[in-house]
Each structure stands twice: as C-alpha cells, then as structure tokens.
Amino acid sequence: MRVNILETLDGARRATGLVVVVDVFRACSTAYWASAAGADLVVVPDQDRAAELKRSHPDWLFMGDGPASSLDIGYSPTLLEQKDISGQTVALVGGSGPQGLYAASEGDTLLLGAFVNAQAMIRYILNSEASEVTLVAMGSRGQVRSPEDTMCAMYIKNGVEDYPNSFEVLCNHFRSIPAAQCFFDAARTDAPEQDFDRCLDLDRFPFVLEARQDNAGIIRLIPIVPEWVETTHGGAA
C-alpha cells in the first residue's frame, strides 16, 4: 500500500485511489458531529447551488462558512449541539472539505478525515484493499496550506505505516496557528472557543463518512461503522 499526501484543491484534483479529504477547522470535523447526532448529510459545492436547493428543500438545514442568505448555521460543532437535527438533512455548503470532495473526481473511494475519527480512518485504510491512498490536506479555503490539515494527514499516514504519533505536542502547537485564532476572538460568535477542543477531540467517533454522488449529482455522506473499529469514547453514528 502506497500512502501519499497532497495539499489544497490542486492536490484534490490530482488525488487517486482511496482518497481522504482532510479539513480539521472546521467542515470535516463538524460533519462528524452532525452525523453522530443523527443527521443525514449532503454536500453542496457552493452557495449558488445551496440557494437553488433551499427553494426546493426548505426543510433542510444549510451549514457553511461566512454570512449568506442561503445558510442557517456556520461550521460549528458547538452551535450545532444547540439544534435537534436527528433525522434531518443537513447540507454542507462550500468550504475546503466539501470543495475537495467535488474536486477529487479521480478517486475510487472518497472519505472525509479529521482528528475526531483518526483511528477509525487508520483502521479503515488498513483493512481496505486499496493499493494507493491519497490524503489531501485541504488548507485554508482550499488555496493555502494550513498546519492542522497537513499534520492530521501525517498523523493518519503515520498510523497506517505504524510510525509513532504525539497528539499532545500537536495540540499545543495548534493553539498558536493562524487558523485557530478565530476560536479565541470574542467577536467571532460563529466560532465558539469550544469548537477548538471539539475539532481536536481525538478518536471521538468510531466511523468514517464515505462520499457517494447520487443521480442528481449531489454528494451524500454515508457513515460506515466497521465492526473492527474501536474507540475510547464509546461514540456511535
């Protein structure tokens, strides 16, 4: 098995084999929290498409980055916990992770990766029949590399290849990186400080989210819970 790491949307477009799109702060991490809360997840490439779908699906909850009339909530595990989303459809609109899924059209299998399901992802990869694995660290807006995504990809790669990892060291470093400063800015009500810890809640969830495109061209995220996955938290999809 060959494991490669690529970065940003350019890397997603070149990714092949079993592809894991990594977006720690915050789209991919929030997707796992939403799935664990019982939501059905779809991925929308941009806000224009979200506006169209909102008209035909007014009951859907639209979640994304930044202010937009088509969005109901930002990518925030903390704010999401304040809503009862069990049985609802939640649409992830734009952002690095969702854009990466649409860009990685050459992948045989597309998965979302983050620290919150790192061990499940490692186990999934090890038990797959893939000869090639591509981990795509999406970075800021899919354009600029960002340490948390690259280091998460490296963490998963190390786990697959049985190299040691030190998550505590990474967490200490993450507090000072630019991508994390929104969590410590009191003016950013869309990014509660608790989101920092929730996005770095290592191995919180024992499942992986697989992206599958339906007949309408919309990507749906399907939770896969293999029997062989273990978790220290006892979480479930």
PDB file of C-alpha atoms in Angstrom:
ATOM      1  CA  MET A   1       0.000   0.000   0.000  1.00  0.00           C
ATOM      2  CA  ARG A   2       1.353   3.396  -1.010  1.00  0.00           C
ATOM      3  CA  VAL A   3       0.205   6.407   1.046  1.00  0.00           C
ATOM      4  CA  ASN A   4       0.665   9.883  -0.407  1.00  0.00           C
ATOM      5  CA  ILE A   5      -0.082  13.330   1.000  1.00  0.00           C
ATOM      6  CA  LEU A   6      -1.203  16.146  -1.290  1.00  0.00           C
ATOM      7  CA  GLU A   7      -2.433  19.630  -0.393  1.00  0.00           C
ATOM      8  CA  THR A   8      -5.164  22.107  -1.348  1.00  0.00           C
ATOM      9  CA  LEU A   9      -7.653  21.900  -4.221  1.00  0.00           C
ATOM     10  CA  ASP A  10      -4.827  21.352  -6.667  1.00  0.00           C
ATOM     11  CA  GLY A  11      -3.897  18.215  -4.756  1.00  0.00           C
ATOM     12  CA  ALA A  12      -7.524  17.077  -4.603  1.00  0.00           C
ATOM     13  CA  ARG A  13      -7.765  17.272  -8.392  1.00  0.00           C
ATOM     14  CA  ARG A  14      -4.696  15.017  -8.690  1.00  0.00           C
ATOM     15  CA  ALA A  15      -5.714  12.548  -5.983  1.00  0.00           C
ATOM     16  CA  THR A  16      -6.202   8.910  -6.966  1.00  0.00           C
ATOM     17  CA  GLY A  17      -7.007   5.621  -5.273  1.00  0.00           C
ATOM     18  CA  LEU A  18      -8.670   5.742  -1.875  1.00  0.00           C
ATOM     19  CA  VAL A  19      -8.889   9.497  -1.209  1.00  0.00           C
ATOM     20  CA  VAL A  20      -9.262  11.070   2.230  1.00  0.00           C
ATOM     21  CA  VAL A  21     -10.145  14.777   2.228  1.00  0.00           C
ATOM     22  CA  VAL A  22      -8.933  16.426   5.461  1.00  0.00           C
ATOM     23  CA  ASP A  23     -10.376  19.714   6.792  1.00  0.00           C
ATOM     24  CA  VAL A  24      -9.917  19.942  10.570  1.00  0.00           C
ATOM     25  CA  PHE A  25     -11.074  23.552  11.173  1.00  0.00           C
ATOM     26  CA  ARG A  26     -13.998  23.013  10.692  1.00  0.00           C
ATOM     27  CA  ALA A  27     -16.082  21.460   7.922  1.00  0.00           C
ATOM     28  CA  CYS A  28     -14.993  17.812   8.144  1.00  0.00           C
ATOM     29  CA  SER A  29     -14.957  17.814  11.938  1.00  0.00           C
ATOM     30  CA  THR A  30     -18.432  19.371  12.099  1.00  0.00           C
ATOM     31  CA  ALA A  31     -19.726  16.790   9.630  1.00  0.00           C
ATOM     32  CA  TYR A  32     -18.826  14.009  12.068  1.00  0.00           C
ATOM     33  CA  TRP A  33     -20.551  15.756  14.957  1.00  0.00           C
ATOM     34  CA  ALA A  34     -23.647  16.219  12.790  1.00  0.00           C
ATOM     35  CA  SER A  35     -23.689  12.606  11.624  1.00  0.00           C
ATOM     36  CA  ALA A  36     -23.273  11.345  15.182  1.00  0.00           C
ATOM     37  CA  ALA A  37     -26.269  13.484  16.179  1.00  0.00           C
ATOM     38  CA  GLY A  38     -28.410  11.583  13.675  1.00  0.00           C
ATOM     39  CA  ALA A  39     -28.433  13.918  10.673  1.00  0.00           C
ATOM     40  CA  ASP A  40     -28.417  12.822   7.044  1.00  0.00           C
ATOM     41  CA  LEU A  41     -25.622  14.726   5.313  1.00  0.00           C
ATOM     42  CA  VAL A  42     -25.358  16.082   1.787  1.00  0.00           C
ATOM     43  CA  VAL A  43     -22.566  18.202   0.329  1.00  0.00           C
ATOM     44  CA  VAL A  44     -23.245  21.256  -1.839  1.00  0.00           C
ATOM     45  CA  PRO A  45     -20.353  22.745  -3.843  1.00  0.00           C
ATOM     46  CA  ASP A  46     -21.195  26.446  -3.459  1.00  0.00           C
ATOM     47  CA  GLN A  47     -23.742  28.953  -2.169  1.00  0.00           C
ATOM     48  CA  ASP A  48     -25.399  29.418  -5.566  1.00  0.00           C
ATOM     49  CA  ARG A  49     -26.331  25.739  -5.638  1.00  0.00           C
ATOM     50  CA  ALA A  50     -27.373  25.990  -1.989  1.00  0.00           C
ATOM     51  CA  ALA A  51     -29.782  28.817  -2.819  1.00  0.00           C
ATOM     52  CA  GLU A  52     -31.397  26.651  -5.517  1.00  0.00           C
ATOM     53  CA  LEU A  53     -31.735  23.663  -3.211  1.00  0.00           C
ATOM     54  CA  LYS A  54     -33.080  25.788  -0.380  1.00  0.00           C
ATOM     55  CA  ARG A  55     -36.066  26.702  -2.524  1.00  0.00           C
ATOM     56  CA  SER A  56     -36.871  23.065  -3.286  1.00  0.00           C
ATOM     57  CA  HIS A  57     -35.869  21.744   0.156  1.00  0.00           C
ATOM     58  CA  PRO A  58     -36.929  24.382   2.719  1.00  0.00           C
ATOM     59  CA  ASP A  59     -36.763  21.762   5.477  1.00  0.00           C
ATOM     60  CA  TRP A  60     -33.017  21.192   5.026  1.00  0.00           C
ATOM     61  CA  LEU A  61     -30.504  22.855   7.369  1.00  0.00           C
ATOM     62  CA  PHE A  62     -27.790  24.611   5.366  1.00  0.00           C
ATOM     63  CA  MET A  63     -24.413  24.908   7.045  1.00  0.00           C
ATOM     64  CA  GLY A  64     -21.289  26.663   5.789  1.00  0.00           C
ATOM     65  CA  ASP A  65     -18.670  29.388   6.173  1.00  0.00           C
ATOM     66  CA  GLY A  66     -19.384  33.094   6.247  1.00  0.00           C
ATOM     67  CA  PRO A  67     -22.606  35.133   6.002  1.00  0.00           C
ATOM     68  CA  ALA A  68     -25.028  34.153   3.255  1.00  0.00           C
ATOM     69  CA  SER A  69     -28.790  34.203   2.911  1.00  0.00           C
ATOM     70  CA  SER A  70     -28.743  30.520   1.990  1.00  0.00           C
ATOM     71  CA  LEU A  71     -27.034  29.465   5.239  1.00  0.00           C
ATOM     72  CA  ASP A  72     -28.766  28.629   8.517  1.00  0.00           C
ATOM     73  CA  ILE A  73     -25.655  27.993  10.622  1.00  0.00           C
ATOM     74  CA  GLY A  74     -21.871  28.061  10.377  1.00  0.00           C
ATOM     75  CA  TYR A  75     -19.493  25.131  10.609  1.00  0.00           C
ATOM     76  CA  SER A  76     -19.553  24.847  14.394  1.00  0.00           C
ATOM     77  CA  PRO A  77     -19.892  21.654  16.448  1.00  0.00           C
ATOM     78  CA  THR A  78     -20.770  23.777  19.480  1.00  0.00           C
ATOM     79  CA  LEU A  79     -23.604  25.726  17.841  1.00  0.00           C
ATOM     80  CA  LEU A  80     -24.839  22.567  16.149  1.00  0.00           C
ATOM     81  CA  GLU A  81     -25.351  20.932  19.543  1.00  0.00           C
ATOM     82  CA  GLN A  82     -27.992  23.567  20.292  1.00  0.00           C
ATOM     83  CA  LYS A  83     -30.203  22.222  17.497  1.00  0.00           C
ATOM     84  CA  ASP A  84     -32.168  18.989  17.314  1.00  0.00           C
ATOM     85  CA  ILE A  85     -31.006  17.619  13.968  1.00  0.00           C
ATOM     86  CA  SER A  86     -31.799  13.941  14.425  1.00  0.00           C
ATOM     87  CA  GLY A  87     -33.480  12.678  11.262  1.00  0.00           C
ATOM     88  CA  GLN A  88     -32.970  15.988   9.455  1.00  0.00           C
ATOM     89  CA  THR A  89     -30.981  16.595   6.283  1.00  0.00           C
ATOM     90  CA  VAL A  90     -28.004  18.875   6.839  1.00  0.00           C
ATOM     91  CA  ALA A  91     -26.278  20.331   3.772  1.00  0.00           C
ATOM     92  CA  LEU A  92     -22.592  21.228   3.975  1.00  0.00           C
ATOM     93  CA  VAL A  93     -22.156  24.252   1.722  1.00  0.00           C
ATOM     94  CA  GLY A  94     -18.732  25.041   0.304  1.00  0.00           C
ATOM     95  CA  GLY A  95     -15.622  25.310   2.427  1.00  0.00           C
ATOM     96  CA  SER A  96     -12.347  23.456   1.888  1.00  0.00           C
ATOM     97  CA  GLY A  97     -13.555  19.950   2.712  1.00  0.00           C
ATOM     98  CA  PRO A  98     -16.737  19.947   0.621  1.00  0.00           C
ATOM     99  CA  GLN A  99     -14.933  21.565  -2.316  1.00  0.00           C
ATOM    100  CA  GLY A 100     -12.256  18.902  -2.042  1.00  0.00           C
ATOM    101  CA  LEU A 101     -14.838  16.125  -2.385  1.00  0.00           C
ATOM    102  CA  TYR A 102     -16.147  17.605  -5.638  1.00  0.00           C
ATOM    103  CA  ALA A 103     -12.619  18.222  -6.924  1.00  0.00           C
ATOM    104  CA  ALA A 104     -11.354  14.686  -6.242  1.00  0.00           C
ATOM    105  CA  SER A 105     -13.171  13.153  -9.196  1.00  0.00           C
ATOM    106  CA  GLU A 106     -10.356  10.699  -9.941  1.00  0.00           C
ATOM    107  CA  GLY A 107     -10.658   8.936  -6.583  1.00  0.00           C
ATOM    108  CA  ASP A 108     -12.001   5.379  -6.390  1.00  0.00           C
ATOM    109  CA  THR A 109     -13.373   5.954  -2.887  1.00  0.00           C
ATOM    110  CA  LEU A 110     -13.844   9.363  -1.241  1.00  0.00           C
ATOM    111  CA  LEU A 111     -13.792   9.804   2.529  1.00  0.00           C
ATOM    112  CA  LEU A 112     -13.797  12.703   4.993  1.00  0.00           C
ATOM    113  CA  GLY A 113     -10.960  12.724   7.508  1.00  0.00           C
ATOM    114  CA  ALA A 114     -10.276  14.638  10.722  1.00  0.00           C
ATOM    115  CA  PHE A 115      -8.745  14.078  14.146  1.00  0.00           C
ATOM    116  CA  VAL A 116     -12.177  13.240  15.569  1.00  0.00           C
ATOM    117  CA  ASN A 117     -12.169   9.956  13.630  1.00  0.00           C
ATOM    118  CA  ALA A 118      -8.450   9.430  13.029  1.00  0.00           C
ATOM    119  CA  GLN A 119      -8.220   5.918  14.468  1.00  0.00           C
ATOM    120  CA  ALA A 120     -11.316   4.765  12.609  1.00  0.00           C
ATOM    121  CA  MET A 121      -9.796   6.120   9.398  1.00  0.00           C
ATOM    122  CA  ILE A 122      -6.496   4.373  10.061  1.00  0.00           C
ATOM    123  CA  ARG A 123      -8.302   1.074  10.668  1.00  0.00           C
ATOM    124  CA  TYR A 124     -10.473   1.567   7.587  1.00  0.00           C
ATOM    125  CA  ILE A 125      -7.422   2.132   5.387  1.00  0.00           C
ATOM    126  CA  LEU A 126      -5.520  -0.824   6.840  1.00  0.00           C
ATOM    127  CA  ASN A 127      -8.484  -3.133   6.232  1.00  0.00           C
ATOM    128  CA  SER A 128      -9.184  -1.833   2.744  1.00  0.00           C
ATOM    129  CA  GLU A 129      -7.900  -3.467  -0.419  1.00  0.00           C
ATOM    130  CA  ALA A 130      -6.537  -0.179  -1.705  1.00  0.00           C
ATOM    131  CA  SER A 131      -3.090  -0.256  -3.277  1.00  0.00           C
ATOM    132  CA  GLU A 132      -2.919   3.536  -3.274  1.00  0.00           C
ATOM    133  CA  VAL A 133      -4.155   6.005  -0.661  1.00  0.00           C
ATOM    134  CA  THR A 134      -4.102   9.767  -1.105  1.00  0.00           C
ATOM    135  CA  LEU A 135      -4.566  12.027   1.919  1.00  0.00           C
ATOM    136  CA  VAL A 136      -5.472  15.554   0.838  1.00  0.00           C
ATOM    137  CA  ALA A 137      -4.783  18.317   3.369  1.00  0.00           C
ATOM    138  CA  MET A 138      -7.189  20.980   2.100  1.00  0.00           C
ATOM    139  CA  GLY A 139      -5.745  24.033   3.870  1.00  0.00           C
ATOM    140  CA  SER A 140      -7.324  27.480   4.091  1.00  0.00           C
ATOM    141  CA  ARG A 141     -10.139  27.842   1.525  1.00  0.00           C
ATOM    142  CA  GLY A 142      -8.500  25.085  -0.450  1.00  0.00           C
ATOM    143  CA  GLN A 143      -5.823  27.509  -1.639  1.00  0.00           C
ATOM    144  CA  VAL A 144      -3.172  27.892   1.068  1.00  0.00           C
ATOM    145  CA  ARG A 145      -1.657  25.062   3.093  1.00  0.00           C
ATOM    146  CA  SER A 146      -2.578  25.070   6.788  1.00  0.00           C
ATOM    147  CA  PRO A 147      -0.694  23.167   9.519  1.00  0.00           C
ATOM    148  CA  GLU A 148      -3.674  21.468  11.168  1.00  0.00           C
ATOM    149  CA  ASP A 149      -4.748  19.740   7.960  1.00  0.00           C
ATOM    150  CA  THR A 150      -1.248  18.715   6.890  1.00  0.00           C
ATOM    151  CA  MET A 151      -0.436  17.401  10.360  1.00  0.00           C
ATOM    152  CA  CYS A 152      -3.721  15.481  10.526  1.00  0.00           C
ATOM    153  CA  ALA A 153      -2.872  13.849   7.196  1.00  0.00           C
ATOM    154  CA  MET A 154       0.584  13.000   8.548  1.00  0.00           C
ATOM    155  CA  TYR A 155      -0.982  11.614  11.735  1.00  0.00           C
ATOM    156  CA  ILE A 156      -3.175   9.254   9.697  1.00  0.00           C
ATOM    157  CA  LYS A 157      -0.275   8.274   7.428  1.00  0.00           C
ATOM    158  CA  ASN A 158       1.920   7.529  10.466  1.00  0.00           C
ATOM    159  CA  GLY A 159      -0.827   5.378  11.951  1.00  0.00           C
ATOM    160  CA  VAL A 160      -1.207   3.395   8.739  1.00  0.00           C
ATOM    161  CA  GLU A 161       2.558   2.894   8.450  1.00  0.00           C
ATOM    162  CA  ASP A 162       2.989   2.161  12.176  1.00  0.00           C
ATOM    163  CA  TYR A 163       5.118   5.189  12.981  1.00  0.00           C
ATOM    164  CA  PRO A 164       4.778   6.908  16.382  1.00  0.00           C
ATOM    165  CA  ASN A 165       2.444   9.884  16.795  1.00  0.00           C
ATOM    166  CA  SER A 166       2.390  12.560  19.500  1.00  0.00           C
ATOM    167  CA  PHE A 167      -1.015  14.204  19.503  1.00  0.00           C
ATOM    168  CA  GLU A 168      -0.348  16.226  22.681  1.00  0.00           C
ATOM    169  CA  VAL A 169       2.551  18.016  21.012  1.00  0.00           C
ATOM    170  CA  LEU A 170       0.363  18.825  18.014  1.00  0.00           C
ATOM    171  CA  CYS A 171      -2.426  20.270  20.169  1.00  0.00           C
ATOM    172  CA  ASN A 172      -0.046  22.628  21.936  1.00  0.00           C
ATOM    173  CA  HIS A 173       1.203  23.837  18.578  1.00  0.00           C
ATOM    174  CA  PHE A 174      -2.280  24.296  17.110  1.00  0.00           C
ATOM    175  CA  ARG A 175      -3.230  26.990  19.634  1.00  0.00           C
ATOM    176  CA  SER A 176      -0.789  29.407  18.029  1.00  0.00           C
ATOM    177  CA  ILE A 177      -1.509  28.817  14.339  1.00  0.00           C
ATOM    178  CA  PRO A 178      -3.473  31.422  12.316  1.00  0.00           C
ATOM    179  CA  ALA A 179      -6.356  29.059  11.533  1.00  0.00           C
ATOM    180  CA  ALA A 180      -7.141  28.647  15.247  1.00  0.00           C
ATOM    181  CA  GLN A 181      -7.226  32.316  16.207  1.00  0.00           C
ATOM    182  CA  CYS A 182     -10.918  32.652  15.327  1.00  0.00           C
ATOM    183  CA  PHE A 183     -11.738  30.428  18.320  1.00  0.00           C
ATOM    184  CA  PHE A 184     -10.085  32.854  20.738  1.00  0.00           C
ATOM    185  CA  ASP A 185     -11.603  36.012  19.269  1.00  0.00           C
ATOM    186  CA  ALA A 186     -14.572  37.120  21.407  1.00  0.00           C
ATOM    187  CA  ALA A 187     -16.054  38.950  18.414  1.00  0.00           C
ATOM    188  CA  ARG A 188     -16.353  35.705  16.437  1.00  0.00           C
ATOM    189  CA  THR A 189     -19.678  34.427  17.747  1.00  0.00           C
ATOM    190  CA  ASP A 190     -19.750  31.965  14.851  1.00  0.00           C
ATOM    191  CA  ALA A 191     -16.598  30.249  16.152  1.00  0.00           C
ATOM    192  CA  PRO A 192     -17.001  29.484  19.884  1.00  0.00           C
ATOM    193  CA  GLU A 193     -13.812  28.654  21.761  1.00  0.00           C
ATOM    194  CA  GLN A 194     -15.259  25.202  22.500  1.00  0.00           C
ATOM    195  CA  ASP A 195     -15.010  24.425  18.791  1.00  0.00           C
ATOM    196  CA  PHE A 196     -11.233  24.257  19.122  1.00  0.00           C
ATOM    197  CA  ASP A 197     -11.495  21.349  21.559  1.00  0.00           C
ATOM    198  CA  ARG A 198     -14.337  19.659  19.695  1.00  0.00           C
ATOM    199  CA  CYS A 199     -12.370  19.669  16.431  1.00  0.00           C
ATOM    200  CA  LEU A 200      -9.395  18.159  18.267  1.00  0.00           C
ATOM    201  CA  ASP A 201     -11.351  15.559  20.260  1.00  0.00           C
ATOM    202  CA  LEU A 202      -9.143  12.702  19.096  1.00  0.00           C
ATOM    203  CA  ASP A 203     -10.969   9.490  18.094  1.00  0.00           C
ATOM    204  CA  ARG A 204     -14.313  10.767  19.310  1.00  0.00           C
ATOM    205  CA  PHE A 205     -16.211   8.881  16.608  1.00  0.00           C
ATOM    206  CA  PRO A 206     -15.720   5.237  15.537  1.00  0.00           C
ATOM    207  CA  PHE A 207     -16.881   5.624  11.942  1.00  0.00           C
ATOM    208  CA  VAL A 208     -15.886   7.129   8.633  1.00  0.00           C
ATOM    209  CA  LEU A 209     -18.010   9.190   6.236  1.00  0.00           C
ATOM    210  CA  GLU A 210     -17.927   7.996   2.643  1.00  0.00           C
ATOM    211  CA  ALA A 211     -18.965  10.362  -0.147  1.00  0.00           C
ATOM    212  CA  ARG A 212     -21.265   8.971  -2.823  1.00  0.00           C
ATOM    213  CA  GLN A 213     -22.795  11.014  -5.629  1.00  0.00           C
ATOM    214  CA  ASP A 214     -26.498  10.439  -6.325  1.00  0.00           C
ATOM    215  CA  ASN A 215     -28.341  10.636  -9.657  1.00  0.00           C
ATOM    216  CA  ALA A 216     -28.917  14.368  -9.175  1.00  0.00           C
ATOM    217  CA  GLY A 217     -25.180  14.990  -8.857  1.00  0.00           C
ATOM    218  CA  ILE A 218     -25.366  15.721  -5.115  1.00  0.00           C
ATOM    219  CA  ILE A 219     -22.782  14.121  -2.851  1.00  0.00           C
ATOM    220  CA  ARG A 220     -24.232  12.282   0.126  1.00  0.00           C
ATOM    221  CA  LEU A 221     -22.137  11.281   3.138  1.00  0.00           C
ATOM    222  CA  ILE A 222     -22.721   7.733   4.309  1.00  0.00           C
ATOM    223  CA  PRO A 223     -21.481   6.659   7.770  1.00  0.00           C
ATOM    224  CA  ILE A 224     -19.531   3.406   7.676  1.00  0.00           C
ATOM    225  CA  VAL A 225     -19.076   1.689  11.041  1.00  0.00           C
ATOM    226  CA  PRO A 226     -16.847  -1.371  10.625  1.00  0.00           C
ATOM    227  CA  GLU A 227     -17.037  -3.998  13.369  1.00  0.00           C
ATOM    228  CA  TRP A 228     -13.290  -3.886  13.863  1.00  0.00           C
ATOM    229  CA  VAL A 229     -13.156  -0.192  14.822  1.00  0.00           C
ATOM    230  CA  GLU A 230     -12.584   0.583  18.481  1.00  0.00           C
ATOM    231  CA  THR A 231     -12.980   3.904  20.267  1.00  0.00           C
ATOM    232  CA  THR A 232     -12.018   5.211  23.681  1.00  0.00           C
ATOM    233  CA  HIS A 233     -15.127   7.417  23.797  1.00  0.00           C
ATOM    234  CA  GLY A 234     -17.815   4.874  23.034  1.00  0.00           C
ATOM    235  CA  GLY A 235     -19.342   7.147  20.410  1.00  0.00           C
ATOM    236  CA  ALA A 236     -21.532   5.850  17.613  1.00  0.00           C
ATOM    237  CA  ALA A 237     -23.079   7.036  14.432  1.00  0.00           C
TER     238      ALA A 237
END
